[in-house]
Every structure is written in C-alpha cells, then in structure tokens.
Amino acid sequence: MQFDSLTFLLFFAAVLATYYAVPNWGWRKNVLLASSYLFYMAWSPPLVILIWISTLADFCIAKRMHATTAPGRRKALVAASLVINLGVLSYFKYAAFLLGSFADLLALAGVAYRPPDFDIILPIGISFYTFQTLSYTLDVYRRKTTPEQSLRDFALFVTFFPQLVAGPIVRATHFLPQCAEAKPFNSQALTWGLALLVWGIFQKTVLADTIFAPLVDAFYADVTQTSVLGTTQALLAFSMQIYCDFAGYSLCAVGAALCLGFSIPDNFKAPYAAAGFSDFWRRWHVTLSTWLRDYLYVSLGGNRRGSTRTYVNLTLTMLLGGLWHGASWNFVVWGLLHGVLLMIERSVRRDDGAARLPVALSVVLTFLAVTLVWIPFRSPDWATTVAVARSFFASPLTSGADYSTASAVALATAAAMLVYHYYRRQKSLDDLMRSVPAGLQAAGLALATLSVALCATGDTNAFIYFQF
Amino acid sequence: MPLSTSSSERALPDAARASWLLAGLAFGVVLVVLAEFALRGLGGVPNVRDSEALWHTQRERAARAEDRGIVLVGASRFQLGLDLEALTEATQRPVIQLAIDGSGYLDLVEDLSNDDRFRGTVLISGMPASLNDSRPADRASTWVASYHQTFKGLVSPNIEQSLSAKLQSYSALYANIYPLPRVAKIAIDGQRIPPLYLKTFPSRERSADYRLVQMPQFYIQRVGRNLGGRIDKMQFATMGEFAAKVTEVAADSAHEVAPALTDFQRLQAAISRLKSRGATVTILEMPSSGLIKAMEDIWYPSAYWREFEATLQAPIIRATDFPELTFELPDGSHLDQSQKRAFTRALVDVLNREGAL
C-alpha cells in the first residue's frame, strides 16, 4: 500500500493506536513486526516468504560468521549471503532481461533463439531489502558490527514498514541500537512525523503527479511531434517529477518512522543544488549511493589503486547502480553516463580537490547535465531515448512546445523548487524546520493538506521507485 | 551541512512549535471539510470515477465468483441500461459489471475465456462491430493487459480501489471530477456547476438522467457519433431533412460497418472455451429507438443476426423481438435511469424463459 492511499491512512492509524496502547517495549516491537509483515502481505501474501528467507539466512549467517575466526569459513559464509540475496534478486529482477539480451545477441550472430516466457511478478521492495540485509552481513564480515542476538529485532530491521518498499536503505548500525531502547510516547516526534508525512504526500500527489507528470506523459506519448523547447520543458518537468516522487516517498518514510519513535536517515539533501557530480551523489538517494560506495566501490579497490583503476571502479559502480534500478539497457546507459560524468569531474578537479568553477555556475551545469542524463532513465525503450536525444538537434526550435497554463505553472514551480534547493544547499531538513517561523510552517502545512485533498483523485499513481 | 546519512537523533520541534504544527494539521483538515461544503454549495455532487483501477476490482470479482457470477460484457448501453441491484435480486447471484464505455470488448470475452477460474454466465452486449477480429485494439485491450500485469491476485490495490470508490460516492471533492480552475471561475462568476447527467456507482453501474441534457441537440449529436462523423459538418433545416440524410448515409456505409461473418473467429474460439468449462454465453442486442434503430436495422438486418447466431453457436436475444424489452430511448441508444429497473426485470424474465441463466 502506498503512503498516499486510503488503505495506508487506515492502516497507519490502527498501527499507531495499537503501538502506543501497548505498554511493554517488547510487545510494541511485536506489533511493529506484525504490522510490517501485514504491510508487505497487503501487496501479495505469498511473497513474504522471500523476506523470511532473506531474514533467517542472514541472521544465521552473521551469527556463524562472528563465531568463527577461520578466514576461509567467514568468506564462505559471506559468499553464501551474497549468493542467496543476489540470487533471489537476480532471478526475480534480471532473469527475463538476461535471457532476452542473450537472445538478441544470438540474433545478431544469425542464431534464432526464443527464450522461455518469464511471467514473474517482481516482489515489491526486493531491491531495497536485499541491499539492506547484505549491508548487515558485510558489516559483520568486516567486523564493523556484531551480530544481532534477537531474531525479532533483526526481522524488524529487515521489514520495518516505513522504509521496506522503497527505502531509505537503513544500516543495521543505525537501526538496531534504536530497537534496544524503549521509546516512550513523544508528542513532538509524533507531530513532526505527521508533518513530514503530509509534506511527503504533498510532494508526491500535488507536485509530482498533478503539476509535473501530465507534461511529461504528454511529451512521451509522442516524442516525434516536438521541438527543442518542448523537449526542454518535458525534461525539466521530469527532473522535478522524479525528485518530488522519490523524495516525497522518502520524506513519508522518515515521517512515519518518526511517528513510531524511530529515526531513519534523510535520503535527499537538495540534490539539484549540487556543485558537481560527486556532490550530486552525496545528495541524491544518499542511502543507495553510500551503499554502493561502501560495499561495491571500496570492495573493488576504490581510489587506492591509481587513476585508471579508480575510473574503472567508478564506472563499474555507477553501471551496476544503474542496473539496480531496473532490468533494462536504458538504466545501464544512465548509470554509465553518470560514471563518465564522475570520471570527467575527477580528471578536471584541481590538485587540492576543489572544483575549477564558481559554485553557482557549477550548480547550474550539474543540474543541466543531470537533467539531460535522465533521458534514458525515463524513456521506455532505447528507440525513445534516441528520439528524445535527437529532438535537441533535429527538431524545430519552438513549434510543438506546450504554452498552456498547466505548462507555465509547471515551469514556474520548477523554478521555485530550484531556488528552494539552492537555499537548502547547506541546510538539513531539521535546520529548515527550526529556521521557518512556526506560524508560517503551520499555515504551509494547512495549505499542503488542502492541496493534497484537492488533487487526490482516488487513482493513485504508483511511486516511481516502487518499480525498482 | 552534515553529509552523514546516519542520524540516530533527529532534531524535534520544541513544545510550542509542535503545538503550531498540530494546529496547522487540524486547520488543514478543517479547510478540507470547508472545501467539500463549498463545492457542494456550488452544485458539486459525489460521483465515482469509472477508472481502469475500478474496472480491475470488478474483474477480480468476476474471477472469484467462479461458477456463480453473472458477468456483463459490453459498452455504454450495458453500463447504463442494467440495474445491478434488480439483477442481483432477481437472480440471487453476484453480478459483475465489466462493460467499458466507448470501447470494443472482444478482448474482455477472450480474457474471461482464458481465465480457468471463471465458469459462470457471460452476457455480452452484442454489437458485432465491437466484437470482430479486425477491430483495432482499444481501451479494453489496455485495461485487460494492465489487470494481469499490475492487479491480478494483489490484495492492497483491490482494497484501495474499493475504499476509494466508496469515498467518491460520498465526497464531491475526492473524485476530483470538477477541474479546479473551472470551479474557481464558476465561483468567481457567481454561477453554479452544471449538473452531470451521468452518475457512476462503486459497482461501475451508471445511470443517465436525460432531463439534465439539452434535447434534441444531444440526440442529434448521438446520431452523428453513431454515424462515425460522416454528417458532422452538414447543416439541416428540419429534423425530417436530418432523418432522411441519416438514412441515406447509413445505407451507403452499410458495407463498411457490418463485419463479415468470417471475421469472428476469435469470438467463436472464446465462446467455445467458455462453454467447454461449463460457462454459459448469451449475446444480447440492447434496445435502440428512433434514428439509431433505423441505422442499426440497415446495418444489421434480421438475416445478419440469424447468420451471426449460427456462426457463433451461442444464443442471441434481440430486444426488438420482445415487446417487454422495447423502450423509447431519450438519445435513441441508452436507457434513462427511470427505465432501467423495468428493463432489467423484464430482461431477467426473458433470459429465464430462454434458458440463458
């Protein structure tokens, strides 16, 4: 169920009421765990078995790993965790894609091969929770943490419903200590959590779905009938749509967790005010980018083996990061492009590590480049990617552009959001909360609530990152 | 700004700020309630959105009904013309409305025939041009495909859509069928929202109140649409002249409209699959009147229907053959809300006599 749904509203109200009605901390965690399983099973009951497999496997593997000092055995155990988690992920997410690509490759060589039909439903959240449990076993392997002794607490770490389906990807070192301490009812946490929930739903329902999505969908319905201006409008709108959609979800997750007394990390830190691509990845989907950095890039050698190897490691990490988003060459290309941008940035950086450009110019150029690179990410197939990219060079300048009021509102909102991002460059969400006058915040919250009600249609568009 | 992703302690608002935030949330809810009343004051009424997701919930019901269900497949005539409550009362069976306004429906029939779970009764609103093989894919194809990809067997989307439809039937605001800029303009001009003649229910049944439309303009537009736009740009001095032109154009286009009887192989196969599982299939020609009936009599004469029935090996019940099913329709094509209960009851009697239920 989605955060902006009636089902979640009823579910969350029931969970909050039950959670705080139970006085014992252990029983409260049981309520949370049961609610989390219910939350997941509300999608498709049988698929909860996969979470159980992942949970039990990694719980046992981590304990055994910690109990042994033999390096070979430890390696074998962590390999087992990798095989189980990535195996399940690969089967559900990539099997059809790999077979299809193999068939295409054979076709190029003149060999006709028809792969079997793979009618597999992608278990929701699998990309997120497998990475989450893998981070745990890898941290235990690297002796950065000790294994959790309570299966219940570990299961709650894996399945905590606010972040189960689309992140943030939480580290065990962040979450498990919070399970150890009882959380009394805190009205300020509940209030701020509800406020964040409303703001997150506002970003998704009002900004992403109502203001930006129509412009983007209209453009992608027929990309041949466009102009340079039209393409620019649509790409800007998609930049904002995907940010509002995903950041909105993450904000909802943070807010829902806070209502229950748990703190989970911010996933977005004004990414469109990034000065450079490294900075962008320190601000966009932060929990994924740090996961890739800590468990993939560093494992490959990071920047410790010379420039060439660093570039390879960067590109490979971003390429696999792209593939994580979806079983499609479009996502691979998107990741690859980001890898290339990071390489270019690294090569032009000064010896003292600073950028050569003024910050404001760097922010603008970064935003424009990131927006262009969204092309393969949004396009449903490679042909559309090429068509959109071509439209910058082969189309008329302005005919076919959208001059409607809706388009003007979208672009004005996009401009306002860029200003907001620049204002928030060095401010966290909590800083922002403290700096805005309370009355203004309250008025904003009231208007956000009203806006959500005015834009809610009962036809909820799925969060974009649900498909990953 | 801290760049770490970890923050086991979040900054929380102090008590005073938290009170403000709570007040803001509460005031937001008050604003929503006021907006609902304001919209109703302008003439807005609750109405359910007949969406793809709502159709999915009914499609899921059809599968779960197994051999008990009566599934209605067709387009707007079926959606507007059948009183589901009356049909359920008379048959004591679950009735599922799968008709899709403005769409062909061969893909629906095929989908049901490929669903081993379904073994009940299928009533198909039988406009041949909506059921032939060479008809291009349309909304039904899309909705059927998305049902299998995104909805089938899933729990929360089903619950959500059912809740959503229920809330839409109570709240004028939630369905969002009144575009905000237009409502704002109406409010500023001191006018009222024009009433909608079509009302949709959570069951996907629809009712049409033709007292709320402008006649004969609405009727003329309906006739024009049924002629596929062939007379749209023409001007007529009298209704007699209009009627004569309609008949002439209908006769000229007869060869384009009625599909060849060899063009129903997919439908034949689907009916055969359904029957092999114990399901029953009956095709109904819904009533029409005035110029709409005149056109349809030209395009599909009685001989065509007889051959159509023989081709499909499924019984066809034509409203025109039963006086109790013959009604004078406001737009020539659809039953008014005041007529459909009587029509539905009469239809059940006919279906029972013909052994279709």
PDB file of C-alpha atoms in Angstrom, chain B residues 69-263:
ATOM      1  CA  GLY B  69     -21.140 -14.950 -11.251  1.00  0.00           C
ATOM      2  CA  ILE B  70     -23.073 -13.185 -13.985  1.00  0.00           C
ATOM      3  CA  VAL B  71     -20.603 -11.065 -15.898  1.00  0.00           C
ATOM      4  CA  LEU B  72     -21.743  -8.222 -18.127  1.00  0.00           C
ATOM      5  CA  VAL B  73     -19.528  -7.509 -21.106  1.00  0.00           C
ATOM      6  CA  GLY B  74     -20.196  -4.642 -23.447  1.00  0.00           C
ATOM      7  CA  ALA B  75     -20.057  -0.877 -23.664  1.00  0.00           C
ATOM      8  CA  SER B  76     -22.175   2.070 -22.526  1.00  0.00           C
ATOM      9  CA  ARG B  77     -25.549   0.508 -23.304  1.00  0.00           C
ATOM     10  CA  PHE B  78     -24.827  -2.230 -20.815  1.00  0.00           C
ATOM     11  CA  GLN B  79     -23.315   0.103 -18.241  1.00  0.00           C
ATOM     12  CA  LEU B  80     -26.272   2.477 -18.356  1.00  0.00           C
ATOM     13  CA  GLY B  81     -29.029   0.019 -19.158  1.00  0.00           C
ATOM     14  CA  LEU B  82     -28.831  -2.581 -16.405  1.00  0.00           C
ATOM     15  CA  ASP B  83     -29.871  -2.144 -12.794  1.00  0.00           C
ATOM     16  CA  LEU B  84     -27.408  -4.364 -10.948  1.00  0.00           C
ATOM     17  CA  GLU B  85     -29.427  -4.400  -7.742  1.00  0.00           C
ATOM     18  CA  ALA B  86     -32.515  -5.606  -9.610  1.00  0.00           C
ATOM     19  CA  LEU B  87     -30.455  -8.182 -11.488  1.00  0.00           C
ATOM     20  CA  THR B  88     -28.905  -9.480  -8.283  1.00  0.00           C
ATOM     21  CA  GLU B  89     -32.297  -9.617  -6.520  1.00  0.00           C
ATOM     22  CA  ALA B  90     -33.923 -11.477  -9.382  1.00  0.00           C
ATOM     23  CA  THR B  91     -31.128 -13.999  -9.940  1.00  0.00           C
ATOM     24  CA  GLN B  92     -29.730 -14.287  -6.395  1.00  0.00           C
ATOM     25  CA  ARG B  93     -26.266 -14.350  -7.953  1.00  0.00           C
ATOM     26  CA  PRO B  94     -23.361 -11.912  -7.857  1.00  0.00           C
ATOM     27  CA  VAL B  95     -23.463  -9.590 -10.865  1.00  0.00           C
ATOM     28  CA  ILE B  96     -20.252  -8.051 -12.140  1.00  0.00           C
ATOM     29  CA  GLN B  97     -20.232  -5.065 -14.470  1.00  0.00           C
ATOM     30  CA  LEU B  98     -17.247  -5.295 -16.849  1.00  0.00           C
ATOM     31  CA  ALA B  99     -18.690  -3.236 -19.697  1.00  0.00           C
ATOM     32  CA  ILE B 100     -16.406  -0.375 -20.749  1.00  0.00           C
ATOM     33  CA  ASP B 101     -17.965   2.794 -22.104  1.00  0.00           C
ATOM     34  CA  GLY B 102     -16.848   3.623 -25.630  1.00  0.00           C
ATOM     35  CA  SER B 103     -14.783   0.517 -26.173  1.00  0.00           C
ATOM     36  CA  GLY B 104     -14.878  -2.694 -28.114  1.00  0.00           C
ATOM     37  CA  TYR B 105     -14.954  -5.745 -25.874  1.00  0.00           C
ATOM     38  CA  LEU B 106     -13.638  -8.783 -27.712  1.00  0.00           C
ATOM     39  CA  ASP B 107     -10.524  -8.687 -25.502  1.00  0.00           C
ATOM     40  CA  LEU B 108     -12.742  -8.939 -22.412  1.00  0.00           C
ATOM     41  CA  VAL B 109     -14.506 -12.022 -23.730  1.00  0.00           C
ATOM     42  CA  GLU B 110     -11.183 -13.620 -24.620  1.00  0.00           C
ATOM     43  CA  ASP B 111      -9.750 -12.754 -21.239  1.00  0.00           C
ATOM     44  CA  LEU B 112     -12.646 -14.404 -19.425  1.00  0.00           C
ATOM     45  CA  SER B 113     -12.396 -17.432 -21.681  1.00  0.00           C
ATOM     46  CA  ASN B 114      -8.694 -17.793 -20.802  1.00  0.00           C
ATOM     47  CA  ASP B 115      -9.351 -17.495 -17.069  1.00  0.00           C
ATOM     48  CA  ASP B 116      -9.865 -21.007 -15.716  1.00  0.00           C
ATOM     49  CA  ARG B 117     -11.272 -19.574 -12.505  1.00  0.00           C
ATOM     50  CA  PHE B 118     -14.374 -18.261 -14.258  1.00  0.00           C
ATOM     51  CA  ARG B 119     -17.193 -20.669 -15.091  1.00  0.00           C
ATOM     52  CA  GLY B 120     -20.307 -18.552 -14.694  1.00  0.00           C
ATOM     53  CA  THR B 121     -22.648 -16.750 -17.038  1.00  0.00           C
ATOM     54  CA  VAL B 122     -21.480 -14.196 -19.568  1.00  0.00           C
ATOM     55  CA  LEU B 123     -23.953 -11.756 -21.038  1.00  0.00           C
ATOM     56  CA  ILE B 124     -22.455  -9.933 -23.994  1.00  0.00           C
ATOM     57  CA  SER B 125     -23.979  -6.790 -25.406  1.00  0.00           C
ATOM     58  CA  GLY B 126     -23.847  -7.858 -28.990  1.00  0.00           C
ATOM     59  CA  MET B 127     -22.856  -5.075 -31.343  1.00  0.00           C
ATOM     60  CA  PRO B 128     -20.974  -7.090 -33.983  1.00  0.00           C
ATOM     61  CA  ALA B 129     -18.687  -4.190 -34.867  1.00  0.00           C
ATOM     62  CA  SER B 130     -17.363  -4.296 -31.282  1.00  0.00           C
ATOM     63  CA  LEU B 131     -16.593  -7.995 -31.421  1.00  0.00           C
ATOM     64  CA  ASN B 132     -14.921  -8.764 -34.735  1.00  0.00           C
ATOM     65  CA  ASP B 133     -11.316  -9.910 -35.191  1.00  0.00           C
ATOM     66  CA  SER B 134     -10.106  -6.996 -37.259  1.00  0.00           C
ATOM     67  CA  ARG B 135     -11.282  -4.294 -34.890  1.00  0.00           C
ATOM     68  CA  PRO B 136      -8.209  -2.329 -33.656  1.00  0.00           C
ATOM     69  CA  ALA B 137      -7.090  -2.611 -30.046  1.00  0.00           C
ATOM     70  CA  ASP B 138      -8.689  -0.105 -27.715  1.00  0.00           C
ATOM     71  CA  ARG B 139      -9.294   0.629 -24.039  1.00  0.00           C
ATOM     72  CA  ALA B 140     -10.461  -2.898 -23.276  1.00  0.00           C
ATOM     73  CA  SER B 141      -7.132  -4.305 -24.527  1.00  0.00           C
ATOM     74  CA  THR B 142      -5.192  -1.886 -22.343  1.00  0.00           C
ATOM     75  CA  TRP B 143      -7.306  -2.498 -19.254  1.00  0.00           C
ATOM     76  CA  VAL B 144      -7.148  -6.275 -19.630  1.00  0.00           C
ATOM     77  CA  ALA B 145      -3.359  -6.203 -20.083  1.00  0.00           C
ATOM     78  CA  SER B 146      -2.785  -3.917 -17.100  1.00  0.00           C
ATOM     79  CA  TYR B 147      -5.051  -6.076 -14.932  1.00  0.00           C
ATOM     80  CA  HIS B 148      -2.763  -9.035 -15.470  1.00  0.00           C
ATOM     81  CA  GLN B 149       0.427  -7.002 -15.079  1.00  0.00           C
ATOM     82  CA  THR B 150      -0.419  -4.849 -12.076  1.00  0.00           C
ATOM     83  CA  PHE B 151      -3.516  -6.002 -10.246  1.00  0.00           C
ATOM     84  CA  LYS B 152      -4.362  -9.682 -10.550  1.00  0.00           C
ATOM     85  CA  GLY B 153      -4.069 -11.521  -7.267  1.00  0.00           C
ATOM     86  CA  LEU B 154      -2.814  -8.479  -5.370  1.00  0.00           C
ATOM     87  CA  VAL B 155      -4.546  -7.517  -2.163  1.00  0.00           C
ATOM     88  CA  SER B 156      -3.979  -3.875  -1.299  1.00  0.00           C
ATOM     89  CA  PRO B 157      -4.718  -2.381  -4.743  1.00  0.00           C
ATOM     90  CA  ASN B 158      -8.067  -4.167  -4.568  1.00  0.00           C
ATOM     91  CA  ILE B 159      -8.814  -2.847  -1.081  1.00  0.00           C
ATOM     92  CA  GLU B 160      -7.639   0.641  -2.012  1.00  0.00           C
ATOM     93  CA  GLN B 161      -9.807   0.897  -5.076  1.00  0.00           C
ATOM     94  CA  SER B 162     -12.866  -0.371  -3.230  1.00  0.00           C
ATOM     95  CA  LEU B 163     -12.280   2.166  -0.429  1.00  0.00           C
ATOM     96  CA  SER B 164     -11.650   4.872  -2.964  1.00  0.00           C
ATOM     97  CA  ALA B 165     -14.863   4.209  -4.862  1.00  0.00           C
ATOM     98  CA  LYS B 166     -16.800   4.197  -1.605  1.00  0.00           C
ATOM     99  CA  LEU B 167     -15.346   7.565  -0.560  1.00  0.00           C
ATOM    100  CA  GLN B 168     -16.001   9.007  -4.010  1.00  0.00           C
ATOM    101  CA  SER B 169     -19.647   8.066  -3.651  1.00  0.00           C
ATOM    102  CA  TYR B 170     -19.825  10.249  -0.512  1.00  0.00           C
ATOM    103  CA  SER B 171     -17.462  13.121  -1.311  1.00  0.00           C
ATOM    104  CA  ALA B 172     -17.846  15.618  -4.135  1.00  0.00           C
ATOM    105  CA  LEU B 173     -14.251  16.719  -3.538  1.00  0.00           C
ATOM    106  CA  TYR B 174     -12.488  13.367  -3.544  1.00  0.00           C
ATOM    107  CA  ALA B 175     -13.465  12.216  -7.017  1.00  0.00           C
ATOM    108  CA  ASN B 176     -11.939  15.392  -8.418  1.00  0.00           C
ATOM    109  CA  ILE B 177     -14.234  15.320 -11.428  1.00  0.00           C
ATOM    110  CA  TYR B 178     -14.575  19.096 -11.325  1.00  0.00           C
ATOM    111  CA  PRO B 179     -11.381  20.720 -12.631  1.00  0.00           C
ATOM    112  CA  LEU B 180     -10.203  23.231 -10.067  1.00  0.00           C
ATOM    113  CA  PRO B 181      -9.596  26.170 -12.442  1.00  0.00           C
ATOM    114  CA  ARG B 182     -13.108  25.771 -13.866  1.00  0.00           C
ATOM    115  CA  VAL B 183     -14.711  25.574 -10.431  1.00  0.00           C
ATOM    116  CA  ALA B 184     -12.791  28.659  -9.356  1.00  0.00           C
ATOM    117  CA  LYS B 185     -14.056  30.571 -12.399  1.00  0.00           C
ATOM    118  CA  ILE B 186     -17.628  29.439 -11.752  1.00  0.00           C
ATOM    119  CA  ALA B 187     -17.351  30.587  -8.148  1.00  0.00           C
ATOM    120  CA  ILE B 188     -15.906  33.966  -9.155  1.00  0.00           C
ATOM    121  CA  ASP B 189     -18.655  34.490 -11.758  1.00  0.00           C
ATOM    122  CA  GLY B 190     -21.303  33.658  -9.162  1.00  0.00           C
ATOM    123  CA  GLN B 191     -22.622  30.722 -11.181  1.00  0.00           C
ATOM    124  CA  ARG B 192     -23.342  27.104 -10.364  1.00  0.00           C
ATOM    125  CA  ILE B 193     -21.643  23.951 -11.586  1.00  0.00           C
ATOM    126  CA  PRO B 194     -23.716  22.451 -14.417  1.00  0.00           C
ATOM    127  CA  PRO B 195     -25.180  19.141 -13.253  1.00  0.00           C
ATOM    128  CA  LEU B 196     -23.720  15.954 -14.727  1.00  0.00           C
ATOM    129  CA  TYR B 197     -26.278  13.753 -16.386  1.00  0.00           C
ATOM    130  CA  LEU B 198     -24.198  10.607 -15.814  1.00  0.00           C
ATOM    131  CA  LYS B 199     -23.762   9.126 -12.356  1.00  0.00           C
ATOM    132  CA  THR B 200     -21.405   6.252 -11.661  1.00  0.00           C
ATOM    133  CA  PHE B 201     -21.611   3.891  -8.699  1.00  0.00           C
ATOM    134  CA  PRO B 202     -18.877   1.855  -6.977  1.00  0.00           C
ATOM    135  CA  SER B 203     -20.227  -1.238  -8.758  1.00  0.00           C
ATOM    136  CA  ARG B 204     -19.477   0.508 -12.095  1.00  0.00           C
ATOM    137  CA  GLU B 205     -23.165   0.716 -12.849  1.00  0.00           C
ATOM    138  CA  ARG B 206     -24.041   4.050 -14.424  1.00  0.00           C
ATOM    139  CA  SER B 207     -27.268   5.981 -14.534  1.00  0.00           C
ATOM    140  CA  ALA B 208     -28.224   8.637 -17.048  1.00  0.00           C
ATOM    141  CA  ASP B 209     -30.699  11.383 -16.223  1.00  0.00           C
ATOM    142  CA  TYR B 210     -31.649  12.770 -19.594  1.00  0.00           C
ATOM    143  CA  ARG B 211     -33.707  15.574 -18.027  1.00  0.00           C
ATOM    144  CA  LEU B 212     -30.363  17.275 -17.469  1.00  0.00           C
ATOM    145  CA  VAL B 213     -29.322  17.388 -21.130  1.00  0.00           C
ATOM    146  CA  GLN B 214     -30.408  19.651 -23.950  1.00  0.00           C
ATOM    147  CA  MET B 215     -32.674  17.865 -26.366  1.00  0.00           C
ATOM    148  CA  PRO B 216     -32.862  17.466 -29.350  1.00  0.00           C
ATOM    149  CA  GLN B 217     -29.214  18.622 -29.642  1.00  0.00           C
ATOM    150  CA  PHE B 218     -27.977  15.712 -27.516  1.00  0.00           C
ATOM    151  CA  TYR B 219     -29.940  13.232 -29.638  1.00  0.00           C
ATOM    152  CA  ILE B 220     -28.609  14.751 -32.863  1.00  0.00           C
ATOM    153  CA  GLN B 221     -25.040  14.519 -31.568  1.00  0.00           C
ATOM    154  CA  ARG B 222     -25.572  10.891 -30.583  1.00  0.00           C
ATOM    155  CA  VAL B 223     -26.864  10.044 -34.047  1.00  0.00           C
ATOM    156  CA  GLY B 224     -23.895  11.860 -35.581  1.00  0.00           C
ATOM    157  CA  ARG B 225     -21.446   9.925 -33.416  1.00  0.00           C
ATOM    158  CA  ASN B 226     -23.036   6.602 -34.346  1.00  0.00           C
ATOM    159  CA  LEU B 227     -22.552   7.569 -37.993  1.00  0.00           C
ATOM    160  CA  GLY B 228     -18.841   7.929 -37.294  1.00  0.00           C
ATOM    161  CA  GLY B 229     -18.752  11.642 -38.004  1.00  0.00           C
ATOM    162  CA  ARG B 230     -19.956  11.222 -41.565  1.00  0.00           C
ATOM    163  CA  ILE B 231     -22.533  14.029 -41.239  1.00  0.00           C
ATOM    164  CA  ASP B 232     -20.848  16.210 -38.637  1.00  0.00           C
ATOM    165  CA  LYS B 233     -20.183  19.201 -40.871  1.00  0.00           C
ATOM    166  CA  MET B 234     -23.566  19.211 -42.562  1.00  0.00           C
ATOM    167  CA  GLN B 235     -26.404  21.681 -41.827  1.00  0.00           C
ATOM    168  CA  PHE B 236     -30.076  20.714 -41.780  1.00  0.00           C
ATOM    169  CA  ALA B 237     -33.136  22.927 -41.896  1.00  0.00           C
ATOM    170  CA  THR B 238     -35.543  20.393 -40.361  1.00  0.00           C
ATOM    171  CA  MET B 239     -35.480  17.144 -38.417  1.00  0.00           C
ATOM    172  CA  GLY B 240     -37.102  15.485 -41.431  1.00  0.00           C
ATOM    173  CA  GLU B 241     -34.186  16.531 -43.629  1.00  0.00           C
ATOM    174  CA  PHE B 242     -31.765  15.299 -40.956  1.00  0.00           C
ATOM    175  CA  ALA B 243     -33.537  11.943 -40.722  1.00  0.00           C
ATOM    176  CA  ALA B 244     -33.502  11.481 -44.494  1.00  0.00           C
ATOM    177  CA  LYS B 245     -29.767  12.219 -44.686  1.00  0.00           C
ATOM    178  CA  VAL B 246     -29.017   9.866 -41.812  1.00  0.00           C
ATOM    179  CA  THR B 247     -30.873   7.028 -43.537  1.00  0.00           C
ATOM    180  CA  GLU B 248     -29.079   7.739 -46.806  1.00  0.00           C
ATOM    181  CA  VAL B 249     -25.609   7.805 -45.208  1.00  0.00           C
ATOM    182  CA  ALA B 250     -26.365   4.677 -43.167  1.00  0.00           C
ATOM    183  CA  ALA B 251     -27.355   2.802 -46.311  1.00  0.00           C
ATOM    184  CA  ASP B 252     -24.240   3.999 -48.156  1.00  0.00           C
ATOM    185  CA  SER B 253     -21.958   2.919 -45.312  1.00  0.00           C
ATOM    186  CA  ALA B 254     -23.600  -0.454 -44.598  1.00  0.00           C
ATOM    187  CA  HIS B 255     -20.831  -2.374 -46.344  1.00  0.00           C
ATOM    188  CA  GLU B 256     -18.216  -0.673 -44.115  1.00  0.00           C
ATOM    189  CA  VAL B 257     -19.964  -1.184 -40.800  1.00  0.00           C
ATOM    190  CA  ALA B 258     -21.222  -4.754 -40.556  1.00  0.00           C
ATOM    191  CA  PRO B 259     -18.252  -7.118 -40.283  1.00  0.00           C
ATOM    192  CA  ALA B 260     -18.081 -10.172 -42.485  1.00  0.00           C
ATOM    193  CA  LEU B 261     -19.279 -13.296 -40.723  1.00  0.00           C
ATOM    194  CA  THR B 262     -15.865 -14.846 -41.267  1.00  0.00           C
ATOM    195  CA  ASP B 263     -14.372 -12.139 -39.069  1.00  0.00           C
TER     196      ASP B 263
END
